[in-house]
Short mmCIF file of C-alpha atoms in Angstrom, two decimals:
data_model
loop_
_atom_site.label_atom_id
_atom_site.label_comp_id
_atom_site.label_asym_id
_atom_site.label_seq_id
_atom_site.Cartn_x
_atom_site.Cartn_y
_atom_site.Cartn_z
CA MET D 21 -50.70 321.53 168.02
CA ASN D 22 -52.27 324.48 169.84
CA THR D 23 -49.98 327.30 170.55
CA ALA D 24 -51.43 327.84 173.97
CA ARG D 25 -50.65 324.43 174.91
CA LEU D 26 -47.08 324.66 173.75
CA ILE D 27 -46.74 327.92 175.88
CA GLU D 28 -48.17 326.03 178.86
CA ALA D 29 -45.59 323.36 178.31
CA LEU D 30 -42.73 325.84 177.83
CA SER D 31 -43.46 327.98 180.91
CA ALA D 32 -43.56 325.06 183.27
CA ASP D 33 -39.97 324.44 182.41
CA VAL D 34 -38.48 327.40 184.25
CA GLY D 35 -35.77 327.74 186.79
CA PRO D 36 -33.24 330.53 186.96
CA VAL D 37 -31.36 330.49 183.66
CA ARG D 38 -27.71 331.58 183.71
CA ARG D 39 -26.20 333.11 180.62
CA ALA D 40 -24.33 330.78 178.45
CA PRO D 41 -20.63 331.37 179.00
CA LEU D 42 -20.09 332.06 175.41
CA ALA D 43 -17.00 334.33 175.72
CA LYS D 44 -15.35 331.67 177.70
CA ILE D 45 -16.10 328.98 175.21
CA LEU D 46 -15.06 330.99 172.34
CA SER D 47 -11.70 331.88 174.03
CA TRP D 48 -11.01 328.34 174.93
CA VAL D 49 -11.75 327.27 171.32
CA MET D 50 -9.40 329.91 169.99
CA VAL D 51 -6.53 328.86 172.12
CA LEU D 52 -7.26 325.10 171.49
CA GLY D 53 -7.54 325.71 167.81
CA ALA D 54 -4.24 327.42 167.71
CA VAL D 55 -2.49 324.74 169.56
CA ILE D 56 -4.04 321.95 167.32
CA ALA D 57 -3.10 323.96 164.26
CA VAL D 58 0.65 324.06 165.37
CA CYS D 59 0.46 320.29 166.31
CA VAL D 60 -0.81 319.38 162.84
CA MET D 61 2.01 321.44 161.32
CA LEU D 62 4.52 319.70 163.55
CA ALA D 63 3.07 316.30 162.69
CA THR D 64 3.09 317.02 158.92
CA VAL D 65 5.63 319.50 157.38
CA GLY D 66 7.47 320.36 160.65
CA PRO D 67 8.98 323.67 161.55
CA ARG D 68 11.28 325.45 159.23
CA PRO D 69 14.94 324.20 159.64
CA GLY D 70 16.82 326.68 161.66
CA LEU D 71 13.80 328.37 163.01
CA ALA D 72 15.77 329.97 165.78
CA GLU D 73 18.21 331.65 163.34
CA ALA D 74 15.58 332.81 160.81
CA PRO D 75 15.06 336.56 160.47
CA VAL D 76 12.94 337.44 163.56
CA HIS D 77 11.14 340.39 161.96
CA PHE D 78 9.56 338.36 159.21
CA LEU D 79 8.33 335.75 161.50
CA ALA D 80 6.87 338.39 163.92
CA LEU D 81 5.19 340.08 161.03
CA LYS D 82 3.58 336.85 159.65
CA LEU D 83 2.37 336.05 163.39
CA PHE D 84 1.05 339.68 163.83
CA PHE D 85 -0.73 339.64 160.56
CA THR D 86 -2.39 336.19 161.18
CA MET D 87 -3.23 336.65 164.76
CA SER D 88 -4.60 340.17 164.39
CA LEU D 89 -7.03 338.69 161.88
CA ALA D 90 -7.95 335.80 164.16
CA ILE D 91 -8.60 338.01 167.12
CA ILE D 92 -10.61 340.65 165.35
CA GLY D 93 -12.47 337.80 163.73
CA ALA D 94 -13.20 336.18 167.09
CA VAL D 95 -14.76 339.45 168.13
CA VAL D 96 -17.13 339.37 165.30
CA LEU D 97 -17.93 335.76 165.97
CA PHE D 98 -18.89 336.62 169.63
CA SER D 99 -21.28 339.07 168.23
CA ALA D 100 -22.62 336.49 165.72
CA MET D 101 -23.51 334.17 168.64
CA HIS D 102 -25.94 336.72 170.02
CA PRO D 103 -29.12 337.40 167.99
CA GLY D 104 -29.72 340.97 167.32
CA ARG D 105 -26.14 342.21 167.42
CA ASP D 106 -24.75 343.75 164.22
CA LEU D 107 -22.02 341.77 162.68
CA ARG D 108 -21.16 344.62 160.40
CA ARG D 109 -19.99 346.71 163.35
CA TRP D 110 -16.62 344.90 163.79
CA SER D 111 -16.27 343.24 160.51
CA PRO D 112 -14.64 346.29 158.65
CA TYR D 113 -11.74 346.20 161.03
CA LEU D 114 -10.76 342.79 159.29
CA LEU D 115 -9.70 344.85 156.35
CA LEU D 116 -7.08 346.76 158.37
CA PRO D 117 -4.38 344.05 158.67
CA ILE D 118 -5.13 343.03 155.09
CA VAL D 119 -4.71 346.55 153.61
CA LEU D 120 -1.67 347.22 155.83
CA VAL D 121 0.12 344.06 154.52
CA GLY D 122 -1.04 344.74 151.04
CA ALA D 123 0.30 348.33 151.10
CA GLY D 124 3.57 347.03 152.70
CA GLY D 125 3.84 344.44 149.92
CA ALA D 126 3.37 346.99 147.19
CA VAL D 127 6.00 349.37 148.75
CA ALA D 128 8.45 346.43 148.98
CA LEU D 129 7.82 345.61 145.33
CA ALA D 130 8.41 349.34 144.39
CA LEU D 131 11.74 349.38 146.02
CA THR D 132 12.90 346.24 144.28
CA PRO D 133 14.20 345.92 140.64
CA LEU D 134 11.52 344.45 138.23
CA ALA D 135 13.59 341.30 137.78
CA ALA D 136 13.33 340.23 141.26
CA TRP D 137 9.40 340.61 141.51
CA GLY D 138 8.92 337.08 140.31
CA THR D 139 10.78 335.47 143.26
CA MET D 140 9.38 338.00 145.73
CA MET D 141 5.85 337.24 144.82
CA LEU D 142 6.12 333.48 144.25
CA GLY D 143 8.62 332.60 146.79
CA THR D 144 9.74 329.15 146.68
CA HIS D 145 6.84 327.30 148.30
CA TRP D 146 3.56 329.16 147.34
CA ALA D 147 1.76 325.93 146.49
CA MET D 148 2.79 324.53 149.85
CA CYS D 149 1.30 327.60 151.55
CA VAL D 150 -2.14 327.28 149.57
CA VAL D 151 -2.37 323.56 150.57
CA CYS D 152 -1.18 323.82 154.25
CA ILE D 153 -2.98 326.77 155.40
CA PRO D 154 -6.61 325.19 154.65
CA LEU D 155 -5.29 321.87 155.96
CA PHE D 156 -4.28 323.28 159.28
CA ALA D 157 -7.46 325.26 159.50
CA THR D 158 -9.75 322.37 159.25
CA LEU D 159 -9.83 321.30 163.03
CA PRO D 160 -9.93 324.82 164.39
CA PHE D 161 -12.90 325.36 161.86
CA ALA D 162 -14.80 322.42 163.38
CA LEU D 163 -14.13 323.55 166.99
CA LEU D 164 -15.37 327.17 166.03
CA ILE D 165 -18.47 325.69 164.49
CA TRP D 166 -19.07 323.60 167.62
CA ALA D 167 -18.69 326.81 169.72
CA LEU D 168 -20.80 328.88 167.49
CA ARG D 169 -23.65 326.30 167.91
CA LYS D 170 -23.66 327.02 171.72
CA GLY D 171 -24.84 330.49 170.72
CA ALA D 172 -27.68 331.32 168.47
CA PRO D 173 -26.29 332.59 165.14
CA THR D 174 -28.94 334.13 162.94
CA GLU D 175 -26.79 335.23 159.85
CA LEU D 176 -25.41 331.97 158.83
CA TRP D 177 -23.39 332.55 155.72
CA ARG D 178 -21.76 335.64 157.14
CA THR D 179 -20.91 333.74 160.37
CA GLY D 180 -19.48 330.77 158.40
CA ALA D 181 -17.41 333.02 156.31
CA ILE D 182 -15.88 334.75 159.39
CA ALA D 183 -15.35 331.38 161.12
CA GLY D 184 -13.51 330.23 157.89
CA LEU D 185 -11.44 333.50 157.99
CA VAL D 186 -10.62 332.94 161.59
CA SER D 187 -9.66 329.31 161.34
CA GLY D 188 -7.80 330.17 158.13
CA SER D 189 -5.78 332.80 160.10
CA LEU D 190 -4.91 330.27 162.78
CA GLY D 191 -3.85 327.86 160.14
CA ALA D 192 -1.68 330.58 158.56
CA ALA D 193 -0.21 331.39 162.06
CA ALA D 194 0.78 327.71 162.36
CA TYR D 195 2.24 327.64 158.82
CA SER D 196 4.42 330.69 159.46
CA LEU D 197 6.50 328.50 161.76
CA HIS D 198 7.30 326.41 158.62
CA CYS D 199 7.24 328.97 155.94
CA PRO D 200 10.67 329.54 154.46
CA ASP D 201 9.62 332.45 152.36
CA ASP D 202 10.61 335.83 153.83
CA SER D 203 8.95 338.48 151.65
CA LEU D 204 6.21 340.96 152.25
CA PRO D 205 4.60 340.54 148.79
CA PHE D 206 4.58 336.68 149.41
CA VAL D 207 2.69 337.21 152.68
CA ALA D 208 0.22 339.77 151.08
CA ILE D 209 -0.58 337.38 148.23
CA TRP D 210 -0.42 333.86 149.45
CA TYR D 211 -1.26 334.17 153.17
CA ALA D 212 -4.03 336.54 152.66
CA GLY D 213 -5.21 334.48 149.56
CA SER D 214 -5.30 331.33 151.47
CA ILE D 215 -7.17 332.79 154.42
CA LEU D 216 -9.57 334.29 152.01
CA LEU D 217 -10.07 330.85 150.46
CA CYS D 218 -10.83 329.43 153.82
CA ALA D 219 -13.40 332.20 154.33
CA LEU D 220 -14.98 331.30 150.99
CA ILE D 221 -15.24 327.56 152.06
CA GLY D 222 -16.68 328.66 155.48
CA LYS D 223 -19.09 330.76 153.69
CA SER D 224 -20.51 328.00 151.62
CA LEU D 225 -20.53 325.55 154.57
CA GLY D 226 -21.96 328.00 157.23
CA PRO D 227 -25.64 327.76 156.38
CA ARG D 228 -25.61 323.91 156.57
CA LEU D 229 -23.39 323.60 159.62
CA LEU D 230 -24.87 326.38 161.69
CA ARG D 231 -28.59 325.83 161.15
CA TRP D 232 -30.59 325.40 164.26
CA MET G 255 -58.31 339.09 163.25
CA GLN G 256 -56.71 342.35 164.73
CA SER G 257 -53.46 343.26 163.20
CA ALA G 258 -50.80 346.00 163.73
CA SER G 259 -52.29 347.22 167.00
CA HIS G 260 -50.11 348.12 169.83
CA GLY G 261 -50.36 346.50 173.09
CA PHE G 262 -53.05 343.77 172.71
CA ASP G 263 -54.45 344.32 176.28
CA ARG G 264 -55.19 347.96 175.86
CA PRO G 265 -58.74 349.22 175.21
CA LEU G 266 -59.57 349.86 171.55
CA ASP G 267 -59.93 353.52 171.88
CA GLU G 268 -56.50 353.90 173.25
CA GLN G 269 -55.16 351.84 170.34
CA TRP G 270 -56.66 354.42 168.04
CA ASP G 271 -55.05 357.24 169.84
CA VAL G 272 -51.85 355.40 169.41
CA HIS G 273 -52.21 355.27 165.76
CA GLU G 274 -53.18 358.83 165.28
CA ASN G 275 -50.23 360.23 167.21
CA GLY G 276 -46.80 359.53 166.10
CA ARG G 277 -45.21 360.36 169.26
CA ALA G 278 -47.45 358.18 171.20
CA SER G 279 -46.70 355.33 168.93
CA ALA G 280 -43.02 355.73 169.58
CA MET G 281 -43.67 355.74 173.27
CA THR G 282 -45.69 352.71 173.16
CA ASP G 283 -42.95 350.79 171.29
CA GLN G 284 -40.52 351.85 173.92
CA SER G 285 -42.90 350.71 176.75
CA SER G 286 -43.45 347.41 175.05
CA GLU G 287 -39.84 346.94 174.80
CA HIS G 288 -39.51 347.84 178.50
CA GLU G 289 -42.53 345.50 179.47
CA LEU G 290 -41.21 342.68 177.25
CA ARG G 291 -37.59 342.97 178.71
CA SER G 292 -38.66 342.96 182.23
CA LEU G 293 -40.76 339.91 181.60
CA MET G 294 -37.95 338.32 179.98
CA CYS G 295 -35.51 339.17 182.87
CA ALA G 296 -38.09 338.01 185.41
CA GLY G 297 -38.42 334.67 183.40
CA LEU G 298 -34.60 334.22 183.49
CA ASP G 299 -34.63 334.64 187.25
CA GLY G 300 -37.01 331.73 187.33
CA ASP G 301 -40.41 333.51 187.45
CA ALA G 302 -42.68 331.00 185.59
CA ASP G 303 -45.63 333.38 185.61
CA ALA G 304 -43.60 336.16 183.86
CA HIS G 305 -42.09 333.74 181.41
CA HIS G 306 -45.62 332.71 180.58
CA ARG G 307 -46.87 336.05 180.07
CA LEU G 308 -43.87 336.83 177.85
CA LEU G 309 -44.53 333.88 175.58
CA VAL G 310 -48.25 334.87 175.31
CA ASP G 311 -47.49 338.46 174.49
CA LEU G 312 -44.83 337.33 171.92
CA SER G 313 -47.10 334.81 170.34
CA HIS G 314 -49.61 337.54 169.46
CA ARG G 315 -46.89 339.82 167.90
CA LEU G 316 -45.22 336.91 166.13
CA ARG G 317 -48.59 335.79 164.68
CA GLY G 318 -49.37 339.09 163.19
CA TYR G 319 -45.83 339.40 161.99
CA PHE G 320 -45.61 336.01 160.21
CA ARG G 321 -49.08 336.14 158.84
CA SER G 322 -48.38 339.47 157.08
CA ARG G 323 -44.91 338.29 155.95
CA LEU G 324 -46.36 334.92 154.60
CA LEU G 325 -49.15 336.47 152.83
CA GLN G 326 -46.64 337.59 150.23
CA PHE G 327 -45.79 334.07 149.58
CA HIS G 328 -49.34 332.81 149.39
CA ARG G 329 -48.86 330.85 152.79
CA GLY G 330 -51.71 330.65 155.14
CA PRO G 331 -52.21 330.79 158.93
CA THR G 332 -51.23 327.20 159.48
CA GLU G 333 -47.69 327.87 158.25
CA ALA G 334 -47.66 331.18 160.17
CA GLU G 335 -48.56 329.23 163.28
CA ASP G 336 -45.77 326.72 162.79
CA LEU G 337 -43.35 329.54 162.64
CA VAL G 338 -44.87 331.24 165.77
CA GLN G 339 -44.25 327.84 167.60
CA GLU G 340 -40.70 327.44 166.26
CA VAL G 341 -39.74 330.94 167.47
CA LEU G 342 -41.37 330.46 170.92
CA LEU G 343 -39.46 327.16 171.21
CA ALA G 344 -36.38 329.01 170.18
CA VAL G 345 -36.92 331.93 172.46
CA HIS G 346 -37.42 329.29 175.27
CA THR G 347 -34.43 326.99 174.54
CA ARG G 348 -31.94 329.78 173.45
CA ARG G 349 -32.84 332.32 176.19
CA ASP G 350 -29.47 331.75 177.74
CA THR G 351 -27.88 333.70 174.92
CA TYR G 352 -29.85 336.80 175.88
CA ASP G 353 -27.63 339.60 177.41
CA ARG G 354 -29.63 341.46 179.86
CA SER G 355 -27.62 344.64 179.19
CA GLN G 356 -28.88 344.67 175.66
CA PRO G 357 -32.48 345.56 174.36
CA PHE G 358 -34.84 342.60 174.04
CA THR G 359 -36.74 343.51 170.90
CA PRO G 360 -33.77 343.17 168.47
CA TRP G 361 -32.90 339.79 170.08
CA VAL G 362 -36.41 338.34 169.36
CA TYR G 363 -36.60 340.06 166.05
CA ALA G 364 -33.30 338.59 164.88
CA ILE G 365 -34.59 335.15 165.83
CA ALA G 366 -38.01 335.56 164.13
CA ARG G 367 -36.56 336.77 160.97
CA TYR G 368 -33.90 333.98 160.92
CA LYS G 369 -36.76 331.49 161.37
CA LEU G 370 -38.70 333.09 158.60
CA LEU G 371 -35.75 333.08 156.13
CA ASP G 372 -34.94 329.52 157.29
CA TYR G 373 -38.53 328.41 156.57
CA LEU G 374 -38.67 330.06 153.24
CA ARG G 375 -35.36 328.51 152.26
CA ARG G 376 -36.61 325.08 153.40
CA THR G 377 -39.76 325.39 151.41
CA LYS G 378 -37.80 326.56 148.33
CA VAL G 379 -39.23 330.08 148.17
CA SER G 380 -37.02 332.78 146.63
CA PHE G 381 -36.40 335.08 149.30
CA ARG G 382 -34.41 337.53 147.42
CA ASP G 383 -37.57 339.77 147.28
CA ILE G 384 -38.33 339.83 150.94
CA PRO G 385 -38.53 343.57 151.68
CA ALA G 386 -36.16 344.84 154.38
CA ASP G 387 -38.07 345.48 157.42
CA ASP G 388 -37.03 346.21 160.86
CA ALA G 389 -37.76 345.26 164.56
CA GLU G 390 -40.56 347.95 164.75
CA HIS G 391 -42.65 345.82 162.42
CA LEU G 392 -42.45 342.83 164.56
CA ILE G 393 -43.06 344.72 167.83
CA ALA G 394 -46.08 346.58 166.35
CA GLN G 395 -47.88 343.42 165.42
CA ASN G 396 -50.69 341.94 167.40
CA ASP G 397 -52.67 338.82 166.44
CA VAL G 398 -54.50 337.08 169.26
CA ASP G 399 -56.40 334.46 167.35
CA GLY G 400 -54.29 331.39 167.05
CA VAL G 401 -54.98 328.45 164.73
CA GLU G 402 -53.57 324.98 165.29
CA SER G 403 -50.16 324.64 163.68
CA ALA G 404 -49.33 321.51 161.65
CA TYR G 405 -47.26 320.11 164.53
CA ASP G 406 -49.03 317.42 166.43
CA LEU G 407 -48.09 317.49 170.10
CA ASP G 408 -49.31 314.09 170.78
CA TYR G 409 -47.44 312.70 167.75
CA LEU G 410 -44.32 314.45 168.98
CA LEU G 411 -44.86 313.10 172.52
CA ALA G 412 -45.24 309.71 171.24
CA THR G 413 -41.61 309.73 170.15
CA LEU G 414 -40.48 310.57 173.57
CA GLN G 415 -39.23 308.17 176.22
CA PRO G 416 -42.29 306.88 178.25
CA LYS G 417 -41.06 308.42 181.50
CA ALA G 418 -40.48 311.85 180.05
CA ARG G 419 -43.86 311.48 178.29
CA ARG G 420 -45.68 310.78 181.46
CA ALA G 421 -43.81 313.66 183.23
CA ILE G 422 -44.64 316.17 180.50
CA ARG G 423 -48.23 315.07 180.22
CA TYR G 424 -48.99 315.41 184.06
CA MET G 425 -47.22 318.60 184.26
CA LYS G 426 -47.72 320.59 181.25
CA LEU G 427 -50.97 319.35 179.90
CA GLN G 428 -52.76 318.58 183.11
CA GLY G 429 -51.18 321.37 185.11
CA LEU G 430 -49.83 319.49 187.94
CA SER G 431 -47.12 320.87 190.02
CA VAL G 432 -43.62 319.31 190.06
CA ARG G 433 -44.43 317.79 193.50
CA GLU G 434 -47.83 316.24 192.32
CA THR G 435 -46.18 314.98 189.14
CA ALA G 436 -43.27 313.47 191.30
CA ALA G 437 -45.87 311.85 193.60
CA LYS G 438 -47.94 310.45 190.65
CA THR G 439 -44.99 309.08 188.68
CA GLY G 440 -42.91 307.84 191.60
CA MET G 441 -39.92 310.01 190.40
CA SER G 442 -38.02 312.40 192.59
CA GLU G 443 -38.72 316.13 192.06
CA SER G 444 -35.41 316.77 190.36
CA ALA G 445 -35.78 313.76 188.23
CA VAL G 446 -39.10 315.27 186.99
CA LYS G 447 -37.66 318.56 186.29
CA VAL G 448 -34.74 317.08 184.35
CA SER G 449 -37.06 314.71 182.40
CA VAL G 450 -39.28 317.57 181.43
CA HIS G 451 -36.36 319.67 180.48
CA ARG G 452 -35.07 316.89 178.28
CA ALA G 453 -38.41 316.18 176.78
CA LEU G 454 -38.74 319.73 175.83
CA LYS G 455 -35.26 319.75 174.24
CA ALA G 456 -36.34 316.66 172.31
CA LEU G 457 -39.53 318.31 171.28
CA SER G 458 -37.64 321.33 169.93
CA ALA G 459 -35.40 319.05 168.01
CA LEU G 460 -38.21 317.42 166.39
CA VAL G 461 -39.88 320.61 165.44
CA LYS G 462 -36.57 321.66 163.91
CA LYS G 463 -36.61 318.70 161.85
CA GLY G 464 -40.12 319.42 160.64
CA ASN G 465 -41.54 316.12 161.82
CA LYS G 466 -45.20 316.16 161.03
CA PRO G 467 -47.71 313.41 161.19
#
């Protein structure tokens, strides 16, 4: 095919083009993803018994950790939908919540006698945490991929990894309503670990799912 | 084949000046960014002529860029032309992701580089040794002489719905206006616009799948 003919064809197809409402799409997908993750949690493991009486500060901490990761990640994803914007500009901020919780976990361990470290780190349901977070993240991940494809991502594995991380964070936020383990080292290891696992899965799926 | 000259429609002696004077070169890059961006914005506002000029200008730069990049992988002008057309289609169909408050050159460059990497990945070339380049490389390219790409427009058109095919043929290839096409096909003007738009979308999907005769 002759390029000049293609250009003729393309330039006859013009009318005013409005900018794709990518911010709106992404925000709605984030809200919907969070709601769906909570619904899946309610439909499977259910909320922690006595959620209302549980220590508020631990629940707040878990939600703050997971939601801050999700929101910073969404900002990076917004850049990823626009060709030519540097993803690395906002990505380093993702380390902030992880480093804070990691440092908090280390301090909590330092203040605790060695004998109690095992229960602090493993909690009672670490395996549940590793299974549930990726499970709750699955549907939000699919939604995010759908939204990203409305844009024009050009760095596919990076975008996939961040999409995995964001959906993992939403999954972890939903899981925190079930999670009976109230300890900082537990959150630092198992929450962060499960979220990173989701990011790795997203990284490997990204190039295939996001290609255009 | 001219390559690496700035501003394809400038007289040759001016191009030499540009090459010998670093400052002038930087200014030319700025002015081509300015020019491309204003063409893009006019095109987004519905100015078909500006959109046409933008695509023609980009095709020259992209051709030079892809030819020089593909040379390293022993690929010829036909493959470069495939990529030129893929990027033009991408620029056209994804232009709703362009933010007018941002510079235009990085936007095009990111798409061009993405399509290049995608092509190399698809054709199983190791791309680990692609040198890091930048937007300046693309915007400094100029290659006017196109060759035929391996995509066969007639073949692609044959896979479309008959109605859309007729509309695209009258309008795009014979240069009729929307009104004339509507009269000839017995469709309403908005139906012509819609079917042409759909046909182009389908065309871009086919090119993406790499359908070749």
